[in-house]
Amino acid sequence: MFTGMLANGLIVIVNAIDLITQRKIAPLNLLLCCLATSRIILQLCIFFAHLGLFCLVKHNLFTDNFTLFFFVNELSLWFATWLGVFYFVKIATISHPAFLWLKMRIYRLVPWFILGSVLYATISTIIYERDILTFPEKIIISMLSKNATQVGKMDAMTLSVFIFELTLPSLIFIVAVLLLIFSLWNHSWRMRTMVGTREPRRHAHISAMLSILSFFILYFSHYMVGLVIASQSLELGSTTFLLCFLVFGIYPSLHSIILIFGNPRLKQSVKMFIVNCKYCDKMRNTWPSRKEARLSINNVLDIPIIVLLKSETQTLPRGSVCGMD
């Protein structure tokens, strides 16, 4: 989890530096920055939820702030969905007029996608706030109760709201990514059958397809775990229940690492960061410690002043005393 927070933090820092130095930011980098920021907050919420599971913090620390978790998780899902749509529009080769229209305007639409996601998540959280607040009370608190053998069932309204908020962005993402994978597969197959096709280009398409496929698997697993937790079909304290919470927290961490290694600019920034850390650590090891520096100073101060004056007078030229002619 901390590795994922570090990866998301690096994405935010790199894009923030570019924004400060160049006074502008590309739409894709803006989307990545928003996604990384939402995931940092989401991972903090998940971290406190895990602490609550092991009774390391008060239970109400998470349950009282579940509205924030719902809002940030909704934002993170929408940002990841638009990232999948962006990849689909920019990479896929489809000759449909609607797709070509979207391909020409995708850069201008990205800020509107981000703004629409924020407004949608805000309105949904405000409308369903009462239903959202009952969700952790019936799952999290019951799970932490020592005498509970079964999670109390929630009403159909609360369950339907939670499932709808998970399904809507996931459906858009799944359609876009499956179409993209299908397009990349067809293009890679055509390049394989064409004579004179360069091997590196075909490998680039295959690596892109594997990266998108890993994105799809992580996103879909996050969605399915959310549905399973909401349906309350798991036994409390079971390994499967804890595994679901673990998978729920792995997705925002692992996918951010995949994003860094799939983006040449972010990958280069991470390499520079690692090199600088190694250099600083090497310099720190070569510098004398405080104790060593203090000992060396004390050794110098312990030398009698007469000895120092005598050594100075011996080095002076003949006919001069203490540096004066």
PDB file of C-alpha atoms in Angstrom, residues 199-315:
ATOM      1  CA  GLU A 199       9.432  -6.798 -35.322  1.00  0.00           C
ATOM      2  CA  PRO A 200       9.840  -3.977 -32.734  1.00  0.00           C
ATOM      3  CA  ARG A 201       6.561  -2.375 -33.821  1.00  0.00           C
ATOM      4  CA  ARG A 202       4.700  -5.636 -33.406  1.00  0.00           C
ATOM      5  CA  HIS A 203       6.252  -6.162 -29.962  1.00  0.00           C
ATOM      6  CA  ALA A 204       5.205  -2.613 -29.008  1.00  0.00           C
ATOM      7  CA  HIS A 205       1.607  -3.427 -29.899  1.00  0.00           C
ATOM      8  CA  ILE A 206       1.752  -6.659 -27.904  1.00  0.00           C
ATOM      9  CA  SER A 207       3.196  -4.900 -24.842  1.00  0.00           C
ATOM     10  CA  ALA A 208       0.501  -2.229 -25.111  1.00  0.00           C
ATOM     11  CA  MET A 209      -2.157  -4.925 -25.316  1.00  0.00           C
ATOM     12  CA  LEU A 210      -0.741  -6.680 -22.232  1.00  0.00           C
ATOM     13  CA  SER A 211      -0.662  -3.384 -20.318  1.00  0.00           C
ATOM     14  CA  ILE A 212      -4.297  -2.661 -21.177  1.00  0.00           C
ATOM     15  CA  LEU A 213      -5.242  -6.236 -20.316  1.00  0.00           C
ATOM     16  CA  SER A 214      -3.624  -5.946 -16.871  1.00  0.00           C
ATOM     17  CA  PHE A 215      -5.497  -2.655 -16.377  1.00  0.00           C
ATOM     18  CA  PHE A 216      -8.740  -4.431 -17.260  1.00  0.00           C
ATOM     19  CA  ILE A 217      -8.084  -7.355 -14.887  1.00  0.00           C
ATOM     20  CA  LEU A 218      -7.265  -5.068 -11.953  1.00  0.00           C
ATOM     21  CA  TYR A 219     -10.247  -2.793 -12.583  1.00  0.00           C
ATOM     22  CA  PHE A 220     -12.649  -5.712 -12.997  1.00  0.00           C
ATOM     23  CA  SER A 221     -11.346  -7.438  -9.850  1.00  0.00           C
ATOM     24  CA  HIS A 222     -11.850  -4.190  -7.908  1.00  0.00           C
ATOM     25  CA  TYR A 223     -15.406  -4.002  -9.237  1.00  0.00           C
ATOM     26  CA  MET A 224     -16.214  -7.631  -8.413  1.00  0.00           C
ATOM     27  CA  VAL A 225     -14.814  -7.385  -4.891  1.00  0.00           C
ATOM     28  CA  GLY A 226     -16.958  -4.303  -4.323  1.00  0.00           C
ATOM     29  CA  LEU A 227     -20.037  -6.228  -5.411  1.00  0.00           C
ATOM     30  CA  VAL A 228     -19.185  -9.215  -3.220  1.00  0.00           C
ATOM     31  CA  ILE A 229     -18.660  -7.020  -0.141  1.00  0.00           C
ATOM     32  CA  ALA A 230     -21.910  -5.157  -0.820  1.00  0.00           C
ATOM     33  CA  SER A 231     -23.873  -8.390  -1.266  1.00  0.00           C
ATOM     34  CA  GLN A 232     -22.726  -9.600   2.200  1.00  0.00           C
ATOM     35  CA  SER A 233     -22.242 -13.142   0.988  1.00  0.00           C
ATOM     36  CA  LEU A 234     -18.978 -13.680   2.891  1.00  0.00           C
ATOM     37  CA  GLU A 235     -18.536 -15.105   6.357  1.00  0.00           C
ATOM     38  CA  LEU A 236     -17.070 -12.760   8.919  1.00  0.00           C
ATOM     39  CA  GLY A 237     -13.453 -13.357   9.840  1.00  0.00           C
ATOM     40  CA  SER A 238     -12.918 -15.795   6.982  1.00  0.00           C
ATOM     41  CA  THR A 239      -9.832 -15.782   4.804  1.00  0.00           C
ATOM     42  CA  THR A 240     -11.932 -14.963   1.760  1.00  0.00           C
ATOM     43  CA  PHE A 241     -13.373 -11.894   3.452  1.00  0.00           C
ATOM     44  CA  LEU A 242      -9.910 -10.542   4.342  1.00  0.00           C
ATOM     45  CA  LEU A 243      -8.638 -11.447   0.878  1.00  0.00           C
ATOM     46  CA  CYS A 244     -11.372  -9.326  -0.677  1.00  0.00           C
ATOM     47  CA  PHE A 245     -10.317  -6.328   1.390  1.00  0.00           C
ATOM     48  CA  LEU A 246      -6.712  -6.968   0.380  1.00  0.00           C
ATOM     49  CA  VAL A 247      -7.582  -7.093  -3.330  1.00  0.00           C
ATOM     50  CA  PHE A 248      -9.685  -3.965  -2.909  1.00  0.00           C
ATOM     51  CA  GLY A 249      -6.566  -2.137  -1.725  1.00  0.00           C
ATOM     52  CA  ILE A 250      -4.102  -3.655  -4.214  1.00  0.00           C
ATOM     53  CA  TYR A 251      -5.799  -2.253  -7.329  1.00  0.00           C
ATOM     54  CA  PRO A 252      -4.985   1.484  -6.810  1.00  0.00           C
ATOM     55  CA  SER A 253      -1.392   0.598  -5.924  1.00  0.00           C
ATOM     56  CA  LEU A 254      -0.484  -1.941  -8.578  1.00  0.00           C
ATOM     57  CA  HIS A 255      -2.123  -0.119 -11.470  1.00  0.00           C
ATOM     58  CA  SER A 256      -0.259   3.100 -10.648  1.00  0.00           C
ATOM     59  CA  ILE A 257       3.029   1.178 -10.816  1.00  0.00           C
ATOM     60  CA  ILE A 258       1.989  -0.223 -14.213  1.00  0.00           C
ATOM     61  CA  LEU A 259       1.158   3.311 -15.367  1.00  0.00           C
ATOM     62  CA  ILE A 260       4.633   4.516 -14.401  1.00  0.00           C
ATOM     63  CA  PHE A 261       6.462   1.733 -16.233  1.00  0.00           C
ATOM     64  CA  GLY A 262       4.206   2.149 -19.280  1.00  0.00           C
ATOM     65  CA  ASN A 263       4.813   5.906 -19.527  1.00  0.00           C
ATOM     66  CA  PRO A 264       8.341   6.817 -20.747  1.00  0.00           C
ATOM     67  CA  ARG A 265       8.280  10.259 -19.098  1.00  0.00           C
ATOM     68  CA  LEU A 266       7.189   8.914 -15.710  1.00  0.00           C
ATOM     69  CA  LYS A 267       9.588   5.986 -16.004  1.00  0.00           C
ATOM     70  CA  GLN A 268      12.519   8.345 -16.654  1.00  0.00           C
ATOM     71  CA  SER A 269      11.509  10.498 -13.686  1.00  0.00           C
ATOM     72  CA  VAL A 270      11.432   7.438 -11.424  1.00  0.00           C
ATOM     73  CA  LYS A 271      14.903   6.403 -12.640  1.00  0.00           C
ATOM     74  CA  MET A 272      16.248   9.865 -11.877  1.00  0.00           C
ATOM     75  CA  PHE A 273      14.605   9.756  -8.450  1.00  0.00           C
ATOM     76  CA  ILE A 274      16.209   6.380  -7.663  1.00  0.00           C
ATOM     77  CA  VAL A 275      19.628   7.574  -8.883  1.00  0.00           C
ATOM     78  CA  ASN A 276      19.397  10.702  -6.741  1.00  0.00           C
ATOM     79  CA  CYS A 277      18.377   8.653  -3.710  1.00  0.00           C
ATOM     80  CA  LYS A 278      21.347   6.328  -4.210  1.00  0.00           C
ATOM     81  CA  TYR A 279      23.685   9.289  -4.633  1.00  0.00           C
ATOM     82  CA  CYS A 280      22.394  10.977  -1.483  1.00  0.00           C
ATOM     83  CA  ASP A 281      22.724   7.725   0.451  1.00  0.00           C
ATOM     84  CA  LYS A 282      26.283   7.270  -0.836  1.00  0.00           C
ATOM     85  CA  MET A 283      27.226  10.831   0.136  1.00  0.00           C
ATOM     86  CA  ARG A 284      25.660  10.367   3.546  1.00  0.00           C
ATOM     87  CA  ASN A 285      27.754   7.258   4.130  1.00  0.00           C
ATOM     88  CA  THR A 286      30.958   9.008   3.072  1.00  0.00           C
ATOM     89  CA  TRP A 287      30.371  12.039   5.311  1.00  0.00           C
ATOM     90  CA  PRO A 288      31.735  11.694   8.896  1.00  0.00           C
ATOM     91  CA  SER A 289      29.150  11.203  11.537  1.00  0.00           C
ATOM     92  CA  ARG A 290      28.536  13.768  14.261  1.00  0.00           C
ATOM     93  CA  LYS A 291      30.434  11.687  16.754  1.00  0.00           C
ATOM     94  CA  GLU A 292      33.461  11.347  14.484  1.00  0.00           C
ATOM     95  CA  ALA A 293      33.427  15.062  13.652  1.00  0.00           C
ATOM     96  CA  ARG A 294      33.201  15.951  17.353  1.00  0.00           C
ATOM     97  CA  LEU A 295      36.115  13.655  18.181  1.00  0.00           C
ATOM     98  CA  SER A 296      38.288  15.155  15.473  1.00  0.00           C
ATOM     99  CA  ILE A 297      37.539  18.682  16.724  1.00  0.00           C
ATOM    100  CA  ASN A 298      38.304  17.673  20.308  1.00  0.00           C
ATOM    101  CA  ASN A 299      41.614  16.138  19.222  1.00  0.00           C
ATOM    102  CA  VAL A 300      42.618  19.405  17.615  1.00  0.00           C
ATOM    103  CA  LEU A 301      41.568  21.425  20.640  1.00  0.00           C
ATOM    104  CA  ASP A 302      43.541  19.136  22.963  1.00  0.00           C
ATOM    105  CA  ILE A 303      46.836  20.125  21.285  1.00  0.00           C
ATOM    106  CA  PRO A 304      48.673  22.675  23.462  1.00  0.00           C
ATOM    107  CA  ILE A 305      48.799  26.208  22.111  1.00  0.00           C
ATOM    108  CA  ILE A 306      52.583  26.381  22.641  1.00  0.00           C
ATOM    109  CA  VAL A 307      53.042  23.406  20.290  1.00  0.00           C
ATOM    110  CA  LEU A 308      50.919  25.078  17.631  1.00  0.00           C
ATOM    111  CA  LEU A 309      52.860  28.353  17.943  1.00  0.00           C
ATOM    112  CA  LYS A 310      56.127  26.484  17.771  1.00  0.00           C
ATOM    113  CA  SER A 311      55.060  24.675  14.603  1.00  0.00           C
ATOM    114  CA  GLU A 312      54.020  27.984  13.041  1.00  0.00           C
ATOM    115  CA  THR A 313      57.278  29.709  13.861  1.00  0.00           C
ATOM    116  CA  GLN A 314      59.223  26.831  12.331  1.00  0.00           C
ATOM    117  CA  THR A 315      57.398  27.196   9.037  1.00  0.00           C
TER     118      THR A 315
END
